[in-house]
């Protein structure tokens, strides 16, 4: 009776830990496709950037140097960190943005999948250990904290969301550039 | 350096006295108190603890600390008293109230005091809170119900104004074991709202959970022990859910041994919803055309709107007595779950060149599979001769058109092709076999097995051929296997004088080795 229970746990564990079976060598190709999809969905979510929101525009200053470190593994982790932050931001109160809910959900779903794939492919424990202490991680936190504070200050109104959306768009484009450079 | 008084006497006293700042001073007028050593800061979420060692005589000794916040906006640097660490008797203190800027650098130092005597300051500890913070233990709620354990993990720092981890999505690692000796300990990832199943009924299990942020592991929660209940299995619960997918058409099958009248509704959930802390039980949607059905299968292709995404499926059964039961969930990763069907091929001959045209699995219009799987094709061909010596040759290409040259005249060749994806480690079954006979010397070819192909006299789309050959040359994945007793090396020079008729490939002649 006891062993039977444990065997079942084992089976459930096997089933619940299915990760994508993507060959990690093909990750860059797949990433570029996924980012392309994300950008399309980001555009599809809302309409053109409203003119009246221009005066509220903020300079967030994305720390571009985080995408240029010496090791490929560290860039992968920076990218995953950025995706995690974006995922978090878009899980907030979006009702005032009045965006296409279906497109938003698909955006989140695609982003989440990318995060899982990256995690499955970054395997070097040493890089992970050093990433925890990395100053780039701090730069990213500060950058996304700025966006988060901006949204909070403006009480998540439509303009603040539109400005954030434009900023995230820029972010994704920078990542796409970095992925292209890394693997060419 | 604090040895101001000492410096003045440097000429009169041994030099080493003033160089050892941490050592007890022997200079007249200076304190005997040792300064604290091994100063450390421990951070768990937003709780800051300062710890140090004191090796000197500690009777009637108290400690006080100072700190600096290096505000990036100003260049002010002044030491301030550290709240929570003034006149403490322990060798540790809590200074959480002092720190608010978790991304900025701070400096901390501490010294010993006895009445009017103050020791020199310890060495300075520099830190950026965010980079040294540990992830605290999560709070968990358990519910033992129907032989499973429902678990809910509260978001970290949920009741705090100031958060260390405010932009973070955590994952959770569950460690569980049976509360008996020799029990195996299992570790699994769980979502914030999840169900632990596969447990023995009426058994006590102990578990603990830690939050994980990217690759940083947090502290474990305290151990919780809970006893599972009896399992009540409704007979009509849908079981044995199986997913079958071919060429991006997705089907779910299940069974139900219960003979009575049961209605089924297949529901789906977008994968990312489980990552969020909210209870997603209300977020399940019905799969179109699989609502209130009586058969035990469902085509759920329509819900797969994004190929690179996760989906969960479950089946809800409703008995005639209005009792409902939910099946277990299955997780779908479309590109992993899907199986690639066989391609179809057409063969065509001109002189001693055999052209193979491949229609990708799913049809020519179905670009999804080609684009997402980065399909390649493996062409297998052989001489269909009466003698037993079968020389099977294999060629791998990325294009959908290939040419085989250097064939023996008046011989029948057979070809079959399969598609494969290196990216997803999948391959399709082989296509139909197509056989064709090479012409004798000077005659047109005779065709077998492809009644709708043009004869040799009719113009062939040579332009595609040129394009594919040229691209093949540029790629490194050209492989050539030979399984036969003959060790002959085919060397064929290929050149084509026809116009390229506007195709994308580069123009010009090429000499290369083709099979």
XYZ file of C-alpha atoms in Angstrom:
699
model
C 0.000 0.000 0.000
C 2.748 2.436 0.942
C 4.967 1.733 -2.050
C 1.994 1.921 -4.368
C 1.363 5.470 -3.201
C 4.936 6.468 -3.822
C 4.943 4.930 -7.271
C 1.922 6.999 -8.076
C 3.613 10.129 -6.827
C 6.492 9.268 -9.079
C 4.191 8.921 -12.057
C 2.472 12.178 -11.326
C 5.862 13.829 -10.986
C 6.838 12.486 -14.379
C 3.715 13.850 -15.927
C 3.754 17.231 -14.273
C 7.345 18.028 -15.066
C 6.969 17.836 -18.834
C 8.959 20.584 -20.386
C 9.179 21.525 -23.986
C 11.078 18.997 -25.989
C 12.781 21.697 -28.019
C 16.377 20.957 -28.837
C 18.223 23.800 -27.127
C 20.486 24.307 -30.118
C 17.436 25.579 -31.945
C 16.467 27.957 -29.179
C 17.685 31.149 -30.887
C 15.633 30.434 -34.012
C 12.612 29.612 -31.941
C 13.168 32.674 -29.762
C 13.166 35.014 -32.700
C 9.900 33.543 -33.905
C 8.402 33.809 -30.436
C 9.488 37.443 -30.062
C 8.023 38.191 -33.470
C 4.723 36.709 -32.265
C 4.873 38.688 -29.035
C 5.421 41.934 -30.923
C 2.480 41.198 -33.183
C 0.239 40.513 -30.216
C 1.461 43.620 -28.443
C 0.379 45.642 -31.451
C -2.889 43.773 -31.757
C -3.782 44.456 -28.130
C -4.542 48.116 -28.615
C -4.878 50.756 -31.242
C -2.364 53.326 -32.377
C -0.637 55.268 -29.640
C -3.041 58.075 -28.634
C -1.707 61.526 -29.388
C -2.838 63.001 -26.133
C -0.615 60.593 -24.237
C 2.504 62.032 -25.817
C 2.861 64.753 -23.222
C 3.042 62.174 -20.447
C 5.871 60.276 -22.060
C 8.650 59.174 -19.768
C 12.220 58.234 -20.387
C 12.852 54.906 -18.723
C 16.313 54.242 -20.120
C 16.583 50.540 -20.699
C 20.016 49.328 -19.549
C 21.215 48.110 -22.924
C 24.501 46.889 -21.524
C 22.769 43.945 -19.875
C 22.296 42.438 -23.322
C 25.941 42.751 -24.196
C 27.853 40.748 -21.611
C 30.758 38.506 -22.434
C 29.046 35.163 -22.020
C 26.134 33.771 -23.979
C 24.759 32.102 -20.878
C 24.518 35.386 -19.006
C 22.621 37.012 -21.859
C 20.170 34.107 -21.834
C 19.567 34.722 -18.159
C 19.195 38.460 -18.705
C 16.608 37.750 -21.385
C 14.726 35.385 -19.123
C 14.776 37.963 -16.358
C 13.392 40.594 -18.724
C 10.610 38.260 -19.869
C 9.732 37.532 -16.253
C 9.465 41.243 -15.492
C 7.310 41.875 -18.565
C 5.092 38.934 -17.636
C 4.662 40.378 -14.172
C 3.797 43.863 -15.428
C 1.118 42.597 -17.775
C -0.555 40.560 -15.069
C -1.572 43.748 -13.285
C -4.774 45.728 -13.366
C -5.344 46.310 -17.044
C -9.013 47.238 -17.150
C -8.346 50.929 -17.731
C -6.224 50.122 -20.715
C -9.314 48.754 -22.459
C -7.244 46.459 -24.609
C -8.183 43.338 -26.533
C -8.367 40.781 -23.724
C -7.829 37.798 -25.992
C -4.680 39.289 -27.522
C -3.392 40.155 -24.073
C -3.943 36.619 -22.813
C -2.225 35.155 -25.830
C 0.672 37.541 -25.289
C 1.006 36.366 -21.695
C 0.671 32.747 -22.674
C 3.370 33.018 -25.326
C 5.682 34.898 -22.987
C 5.252 32.306 -20.276
C 6.151 29.554 -22.726
C 9.312 31.399 -23.733
C 10.311 31.754 -20.092
C 9.856 28.038 -19.523
C 11.902 27.184 -22.592
C 14.734 29.473 -21.592
C 14.791 27.950 -18.162
C 14.921 24.480 -19.622
C 17.872 25.460 -21.775
C 20.010 27.390 -19.308
C 21.732 24.644 -17.446
C 25.053 25.842 -16.151
C 24.716 26.040 -12.393
C 27.763 28.235 -12.083
C 26.330 30.907 -14.328
C 23.137 30.803 -12.317
C 25.052 31.307 -9.102
C 26.886 34.310 -10.434
C 23.773 35.781 -12.002
C 22.196 36.081 -8.575
C 24.937 38.514 -7.614
C 25.171 40.235 -10.980
C 24.943 43.964 -11.091
C 23.012 43.692 -14.366
C 20.216 42.013 -12.482
C 20.009 45.116 -10.339
C 19.957 47.401 -13.372
C 17.039 45.457 -14.792
C 15.190 45.611 -11.505
C 15.631 49.371 -11.340
C 14.416 49.766 -14.894
C 11.268 47.729 -14.418
C 10.683 49.272 -11.034
C 10.591 52.636 -12.771
C 7.864 51.385 -15.094
C 5.965 49.822 -12.207
C 6.152 53.043 -10.166
C 5.098 55.082 -13.179
C 2.003 52.923 -13.629
C 1.194 53.134 -9.923
C 1.630 56.916 -9.835
C -0.714 57.336 -12.788
C -3.118 54.850 -11.197
C -2.828 52.558 -14.209
C -4.702 54.947 -16.445
C -4.889 54.503 -20.182
C -1.958 56.767 -21.058
C 0.349 55.147 -18.549
C -0.479 51.757 -20.042
C 0.042 52.969 -23.577
C 3.400 54.466 -22.679
C 4.417 51.271 -20.908
C 3.296 49.191 -23.849
C 5.452 51.268 -26.191
C 8.393 50.837 -23.844
C 7.940 47.062 -23.640
C 7.782 46.982 -27.392
C 11.168 48.666 -27.534
C 12.447 46.200 -24.993
C 11.412 43.204 -27.083
C 12.988 44.695 -30.176
C 16.262 45.132 -28.321
C 16.125 41.512 -27.219
C 15.496 40.419 -30.787
C 18.558 42.343 -31.887
C 20.625 40.780 -29.135
C 19.489 37.262 -30.031
C 20.332 37.879 -33.664
C 23.820 39.088 -32.781
C 24.527 36.372 -30.270
C 23.945 33.516 -32.606
C 25.355 34.806 -35.834
C 42.495 56.645 10.234
C 41.264 56.921 13.820
C 44.745 56.769 15.239
C 44.953 60.542 15.424
C 46.219 60.593 18.954
C 48.506 57.745 18.180
C 50.004 59.492 15.198
C 51.182 62.307 17.356
C 53.089 59.873 19.497
C 54.353 57.807 16.593
C 57.805 59.153 17.016
C 57.906 58.120 20.619
C 56.232 54.728 20.469
C 56.846 51.574 18.471
C 55.377 51.842 14.980
C 53.372 48.617 15.162
C 51.114 50.143 17.803
C 49.556 52.476 15.298
C 49.445 50.098 12.360
C 47.195 47.582 14.087
C 43.974 49.547 14.145
C 41.910 46.642 15.447
C 44.303 45.610 18.117
C 43.984 46.921 21.642
C 45.792 50.179 21.886
C 48.614 50.503 24.319
C 48.995 54.179 23.601
C 48.234 56.291 26.604
C 44.782 57.867 26.640
C 43.319 55.373 24.207
C 40.633 52.792 24.955
C 41.268 49.145 25.711
C 38.147 48.052 23.943
C 38.526 45.775 20.993
C 36.413 46.544 17.981
C 33.931 43.988 16.750
C 34.950 41.663 13.938
C 33.467 39.606 11.135
C 30.628 42.003 10.624
C 27.852 40.516 8.480
C 24.430 41.518 7.249
C 21.688 38.951 6.723
C 18.630 39.894 4.753
C 15.471 37.835 4.458
C 12.838 39.629 2.412
C 12.913 43.078 4.055
C 14.261 41.930 7.409
C 17.780 43.156 8.026
C 19.972 41.635 10.713
C 23.453 42.821 11.604
C 25.742 40.258 13.188
C 29.303 40.392 14.411
C 31.809 38.640 16.643
C 33.357 40.036 19.743
C 36.505 38.429 21.028
C 37.460 40.920 23.693
C 36.337 41.094 27.312
C 32.607 41.584 27.017
C 31.580 42.454 30.579
C 29.345 45.534 30.565
C 29.976 46.008 26.889
C 27.260 47.253 24.575
C 27.390 47.806 20.851
C 26.218 50.604 18.586
C 26.181 50.775 14.828
C 26.186 53.456 12.170
C 25.208 53.367 8.538
C 25.295 55.324 5.327
C 22.874 55.196 2.463
C 24.716 56.088 -0.720
C 21.974 58.026 -2.421
C 22.789 57.965 -6.119
C 21.190 61.379 -6.531
C 23.428 63.158 -4.052
C 27.042 62.715 -3.150
C 26.454 63.124 0.566
C 28.300 60.674 2.700
C 27.663 60.946 6.376
C 27.400 58.306 9.003
C 24.104 58.108 10.822
C 23.042 56.157 13.878
C 21.546 52.828 12.901
C 18.070 52.439 14.466
C 17.602 49.149 16.241
C 21.349 48.810 16.784
C 22.024 51.305 19.534
C 23.369 50.091 22.882
C 22.595 46.449 22.257
C 24.059 43.750 24.461
C 23.767 40.925 21.932
C 26.126 40.504 19.033
C 23.312 41.021 16.613
C 20.522 43.491 15.993
C 17.568 44.113 13.689
C 17.745 47.297 11.641
C 14.926 46.652 9.149
C 13.267 49.999 9.849
C 16.296 51.936 8.634
C 16.524 50.590 5.135
C 14.098 51.640 2.424
C 16.123 51.758 -0.764
C 16.787 48.153 -1.595
C 18.582 48.794 -4.853
C 21.134 51.240 -3.499
C 24.427 50.696 -1.815
C 24.635 50.978 1.956
C 27.543 50.929 4.381
C 27.376 49.628 7.953
C 29.864 49.610 10.815
C 29.689 48.790 14.512
C 31.746 49.429 17.599
C 31.861 48.291 21.202
C 31.173 50.654 24.105
C 31.706 50.485 27.831
C 30.649 53.560 29.766
C 32.697 56.334 28.150
C 35.009 54.003 26.308
C 34.366 53.399 22.663
C 36.271 50.914 20.551
C 37.426 51.755 17.074
C 34.889 51.123 14.373
C 34.817 47.689 12.842
C 35.618 47.285 9.194
C 32.875 48.616 6.971
C 30.343 46.241 5.474
C 29.180 47.307 2.007
C 25.991 45.960 0.607
C 23.227 46.352 -1.930
C 20.204 44.809 -0.203
C 18.644 43.339 -3.316
C 21.788 41.444 -4.204
C 22.212 39.797 -0.822
C 18.583 39.275 0.112
C 17.308 35.784 0.695
C 13.831 34.750 -0.267
C 11.790 34.120 2.844
C 9.635 31.068 3.565
C 6.198 31.072 1.922
C 2.944 30.719 3.767
C 0.941 27.691 2.707
C -2.614 26.498 3.206
C -3.567 22.878 2.827
C -6.852 21.154 2.296
C -7.178 17.409 2.444
C -10.048 16.370 0.232
C -11.047 13.241 -1.578
C -7.679 11.548 -1.304
C -5.696 14.529 -2.639
C -4.104 17.559 -1.002
C -5.062 20.979 -2.294
C -2.339 23.502 -1.658
C -2.398 27.254 -1.877
C 0.752 29.326 -1.518
C 0.277 32.917 -0.429
C 2.245 35.492 -2.377
C 5.352 36.591 -0.535
C 5.251 39.934 1.265
C 1.570 40.282 0.495
C 0.770 42.446 3.495
C 3.821 44.636 3.331
C 4.093 48.182 2.139
C 7.707 47.817 1.222
C 8.698 44.743 -0.715
C 12.019 43.316 -1.701
C 10.527 41.049 -4.346
C 7.895 43.317 -5.770
C 8.489 42.587 -9.412
C 8.896 38.901 -9.146
C 7.000 35.863 -10.242
C 8.008 32.980 -8.081
C 7.919 29.305 -8.749
C 7.442 26.907 -5.902
C 9.208 23.728 -5.034
C 7.357 21.204 -2.943
C 9.126 18.533 -0.943
C 6.866 15.778 0.315
C 7.313 12.472 2.080
C 5.215 9.945 3.866
C 5.351 10.315 7.619
C 6.942 6.954 8.215
C 10.457 5.658 8.530
C 12.367 5.030 5.337
C 9.989 7.205 3.384
C 11.334 8.485 0.112
C 11.466 12.207 -0.217
C 10.098 13.611 -3.460
C 10.535 17.050 -4.856
C 8.277 18.629 -7.454
C 7.399 22.027 -8.884
C 3.949 23.261 -7.960
C 1.878 26.250 -8.970
C 0.631 28.741 -6.385
C -2.755 27.005 -6.492
C -2.315 23.324 -7.093
C -3.402 19.815 -6.258
C -1.061 17.116 -5.041
C -2.396 13.809 -6.269
C -1.102 10.291 -6.626
C -1.138 9.894 -2.875
C -2.215 6.909 -0.851
C -5.541 7.440 0.904
C -5.763 7.769 4.696
C -2.030 8.313 5.019
C -0.137 11.100 6.721
C 2.220 13.071 4.560
C 4.613 15.822 5.581
C 5.631 18.590 3.263
C 7.431 21.889 2.974
C 7.598 24.513 0.241
C 10.219 26.971 -0.925
C 9.852 29.845 -3.356
C 12.244 29.941 -6.273
C 13.080 33.007 -8.258
C 14.922 32.196 -11.447
C 17.771 30.254 -9.940
C 17.740 31.564 -6.435
C 16.200 29.197 -3.915
C 14.366 30.603 -0.960
C 14.046 29.398 2.592
C 11.680 26.527 3.224
C 8.377 26.971 4.973
C 7.895 25.124 8.229
C 6.949 21.471 7.785
C 3.240 20.783 7.567
C 1.789 17.323 8.074
C -1.623 16.329 6.820
C -3.572 13.128 6.495
C -5.263 12.231 3.241
C -8.899 11.214 3.277
C -10.597 8.280 1.744
C -10.889 8.493 -1.978
C -14.384 8.638 -3.326
C -14.429 7.787 -6.964
C -17.509 8.587 -8.816
C -17.918 5.839 -11.331
C -18.786 8.206 -14.091
C -15.643 10.338 -13.777
C -13.876 10.616 -17.093
C -10.610 8.740 -17.032
C -7.661 7.814 -19.212
C -7.472 11.091 -21.031
C -5.362 10.704 -24.131
C -4.263 13.317 -26.575
C -3.563 12.484 -30.179
C -2.372 15.071 -32.630
C -1.403 14.687 -36.236
C -0.356 17.527 -38.494
C -1.601 20.073 -35.963
C -5.055 18.566 -35.633
C -5.581 17.898 -31.950
C -7.944 15.330 -30.475
C -8.749 14.314 -26.944
C -10.128 10.894 -26.083
C -11.252 9.565 -22.765
C -13.296 6.712 -21.490
C -15.985 6.056 -19.012
C -16.940 2.525 -18.063
C -20.165 3.809 -16.546
C -23.015 2.682 -18.688
C -25.564 5.290 -17.727
C -26.281 8.519 -19.487
C -23.452 11.033 -19.034
C -22.886 14.426 -20.635
C -19.362 15.687 -21.147
C -17.898 19.141 -21.506
C -14.247 19.557 -22.377
C -12.646 22.598 -20.801
C -9.335 24.311 -21.409
C -7.105 26.734 -19.577
C -4.309 28.872 -20.962
C -1.061 27.648 -19.469
C 0.140 30.915 -17.997
C -2.915 31.242 -15.751
C -1.498 28.649 -13.381
C 1.550 30.798 -12.768
C -0.566 33.552 -11.257
C -1.639 33.496 -7.668
C -5.310 34.011 -8.243
C -7.542 31.060 -8.107
C -7.921 30.154 -11.738
C -10.824 27.784 -11.253
C -13.093 30.328 -12.900
C -10.838 30.741 -15.894
C -11.522 27.389 -17.530
C -13.424 27.769 -20.777
C -15.398 25.263 -22.775
C -13.943 23.929 -25.969
C -16.265 24.841 -28.847
C -18.375 21.910 -30.060
C -17.330 19.791 -27.094
C -19.959 21.088 -24.712
C -22.620 18.766 -23.370
C -21.707 16.006 -25.738
C -22.258 12.327 -25.216
C -19.356 10.898 -27.161
C -15.961 10.519 -25.535
C -13.809 12.464 -27.937
C -13.169 16.064 -28.820
C -11.355 17.923 -31.569
C -9.812 20.879 -29.762
C -7.685 22.277 -32.572
C -9.604 25.547 -32.531
C -8.358 26.558 -29.100
C -4.694 26.284 -30.080
C -4.343 29.881 -31.126
C -0.687 30.238 -30.225
C 1.513 27.310 -31.154
C 4.284 28.156 -28.705
C 2.228 28.069 -25.554
C 0.912 25.650 -22.973
C -2.684 24.614 -22.573
C -4.437 22.450 -20.009
C -7.462 20.312 -20.775
C -9.909 18.514 -18.551
C -13.276 16.834 -18.990
C -16.276 17.540 -16.852
C -18.894 14.841 -16.679
C -22.464 15.456 -15.662
C -24.553 12.473 -14.682
C -28.288 12.271 -15.119
C -28.633 12.973 -11.402
C -26.940 16.350 -11.885
C -23.778 15.230 -10.165
C -20.602 16.425 -11.783
C -17.071 15.139 -11.749
C -13.863 16.542 -13.138
C -11.210 14.430 -14.752
C -7.496 14.882 -14.215
C -5.849 17.560 -16.297
C -3.569 17.045 -19.249
C -0.951 19.546 -20.284
C -0.513 20.311 -23.964
C 2.607 21.730 -25.540
C 1.415 21.751 -29.153
C 4.725 21.361 -30.941
C 5.841 18.611 -28.577
C 2.523 16.776 -28.508
C 1.879 16.902 -32.221
C 3.071 14.100 -34.464
C 4.281 14.800 -37.955
C 2.469 12.931 -40.669
C 4.176 11.516 -43.740
C 4.916 13.752 -46.701
C 3.686 12.778 -50.133
C 5.951 12.620 -53.142
C 5.907 12.751 -56.898
C 8.733 11.482 -58.998
C 9.672 12.449 -62.465
C 12.490 11.523 -64.755
C 14.449 13.251 -67.438
C 17.402 11.575 -69.085
C 19.337 10.133 -66.190
C 18.062 12.573 -63.617
C 15.382 11.606 -61.151
C 13.402 14.500 -59.704
C 11.600 14.097 -56.453
C 8.983 16.654 -55.534
C 7.925 16.557 -51.912
C 4.636 17.824 -50.556
C 5.179 18.602 -46.900
C 3.063 16.871 -44.245
C -0.191 18.683 -43.808
C -0.198 19.821 -47.416
C 1.476 22.589 -49.343
C -0.724 25.278 -47.827
C 0.027 24.266 -44.261
C 3.017 26.460 -43.521
C 2.822 26.103 -39.758
C 4.508 22.739 -39.536
C 7.258 23.639 -41.935
C 7.991 26.910 -40.193
C 7.812 25.764 -36.620
C 9.484 22.386 -36.956
C 12.206 23.544 -39.376
C 11.493 20.379 -41.303
C 14.096 18.473 -43.197
C 13.523 15.468 -45.397
C 15.216 12.153 -45.675
C 15.073 10.604 -49.122
C 15.606 6.880 -49.352
C 15.958 5.304 -52.738
C 17.147 2.049 -54.205
C 17.352 0.044 -57.377
C 14.337 -2.179 -57.634
C 16.193 -4.959 -59.324
C 15.580 -8.687 -59.225
C 18.894 -9.605 -57.689
C 19.223 -9.436 -53.940
C 21.921 -6.873 -53.925
C 19.998 -3.868 -52.700
C 21.895 -0.676 -52.651
C 19.871 1.639 -50.456
C 20.951 5.226 -50.538
C 19.899 8.015 -48.238
C 20.014 11.733 -48.734
C 18.939 14.492 -46.373
C 17.757 17.851 -47.619
C 15.968 20.923 -46.383
C 14.190 21.730 -49.620
C 11.108 20.135 -51.054
C 12.724 19.270 -54.360
C 15.676 17.034 -54.971
C 17.437 15.566 -57.897
C 19.191 12.265 -58.022
C 21.713 11.753 -60.743
C 24.135 9.209 -62.002
C 21.532 6.548 -62.438
C 21.865 3.420 -64.449
C 19.786 3.448 -67.622
C 16.883 1.081 -68.022
C 16.637 0.477 -64.335
C 13.722 0.883 -62.040
C 14.314 3.008 -58.971
C 12.027 3.355 -55.986
C 11.881 6.354 -53.680
C 10.308 7.092 -50.335
C 10.673 10.151 -48.128
C 10.138 11.024 -44.531
C 10.089 14.383 -42.809
C 12.011 15.040 -39.631
C 12.564 17.839 -37.197
C 15.916 18.065 -35.512
C 14.588 20.882 -33.399
C 11.921 18.725 -31.787
C 13.473 15.316 -32.315
C 10.485 14.058 -34.275
C 10.161 12.222 -37.528
C 7.233 11.232 -39.655
C 6.423 7.851 -41.108
C 7.626 7.312 -44.654
C 5.653 8.563 -47.592
C 4.230 6.271 -50.221
C 6.827 4.557 -52.335
C 7.113 5.792 -55.882
C 8.928 3.791 -58.495
C 10.138 4.936 -61.871
C 12.271 3.468 -64.588
C 15.174 5.294 -66.116
C 15.109 5.412 -69.899
C 17.228 3.133 -72.003
C 19.918 4.702 -74.129
C 18.330 7.467 -76.254
C 14.684 6.738 -75.430
C 12.165 8.584 -73.333
C 11.522 7.309 -69.888
C 8.862 4.918 -68.748
C 7.020 5.802 -65.654
C 5.599 3.634 -62.938
C 3.387 4.583 -60.140
C 2.823 8.217 -61.080
C 0.124 8.373 -63.707
C -0.278 12.129 -63.563
C 3.297 13.089 -64.160
C 4.435 14.545 -67.465
C 6.444 12.301 -69.788
C 10.058 12.994 -70.519
C 9.275 14.912 -73.697
C 7.327 17.571 -71.874
C 9.144 20.492 -70.321
C 10.149 20.013 -66.727
C 10.503 22.701 -64.123
C 14.234 22.684 -64.282
C 14.505 26.063 -62.683
C 13.482 24.655 -59.311
C 16.051 21.972 -59.663
C 18.860 24.402 -60.203
C 17.793 26.438 -57.250
C 17.683 23.471 -54.967
C 21.003 22.116 -56.064
C 22.710 25.415 -55.542
C 21.262 25.826 -52.107
C 22.144 22.295 -51.244
C 25.748 23.017 -51.977
C 25.785 25.927 -49.584
C 24.504 23.922 -46.712
C 26.533 21.791 -44.431
C 23.941 19.204 -43.764
C 24.535 17.264 -46.900
C 24.915 13.705 -45.819
C 25.416 10.651 -47.844
C 25.030 7.141 -46.578
C 25.626 3.993 -48.452
C 24.516 0.623 -47.298
C 25.758 -1.874 -49.738
C 28.503 -4.282 -50.483
C 29.763 -2.057 -53.223
C 32.111 0.541 -51.988
C 31.832 2.568 -55.138
C 32.067 6.251 -54.802
C 29.651 7.983 -57.064
C 31.165 10.986 -58.590
C 28.976 12.930 -60.884
C 29.426 16.300 -62.323
C 26.306 18.226 -62.761
C 25.806 21.220 -64.909
C 22.712 22.693 -66.361
C 22.439 24.930 -69.336
C 18.828 25.956 -68.911
C 17.752 29.423 -67.925
C 16.889 29.986 -64.339
C 13.704 31.808 -65.394
C 13.670 34.320 -62.577
C 13.978 32.026 -59.589
C 15.584 33.270 -56.414
C 18.622 31.071 -56.495
C 21.940 32.362 -57.658
C 22.692 31.955 -61.285
C 25.586 30.249 -62.873
C 27.030 26.825 -63.222
C 28.015 24.593 -60.449
C 29.950 21.465 -60.340
C 29.198 19.355 -57.390
C 28.950 15.856 -56.201
C 25.483 14.486 -56.302
C 24.524 10.964 -55.576
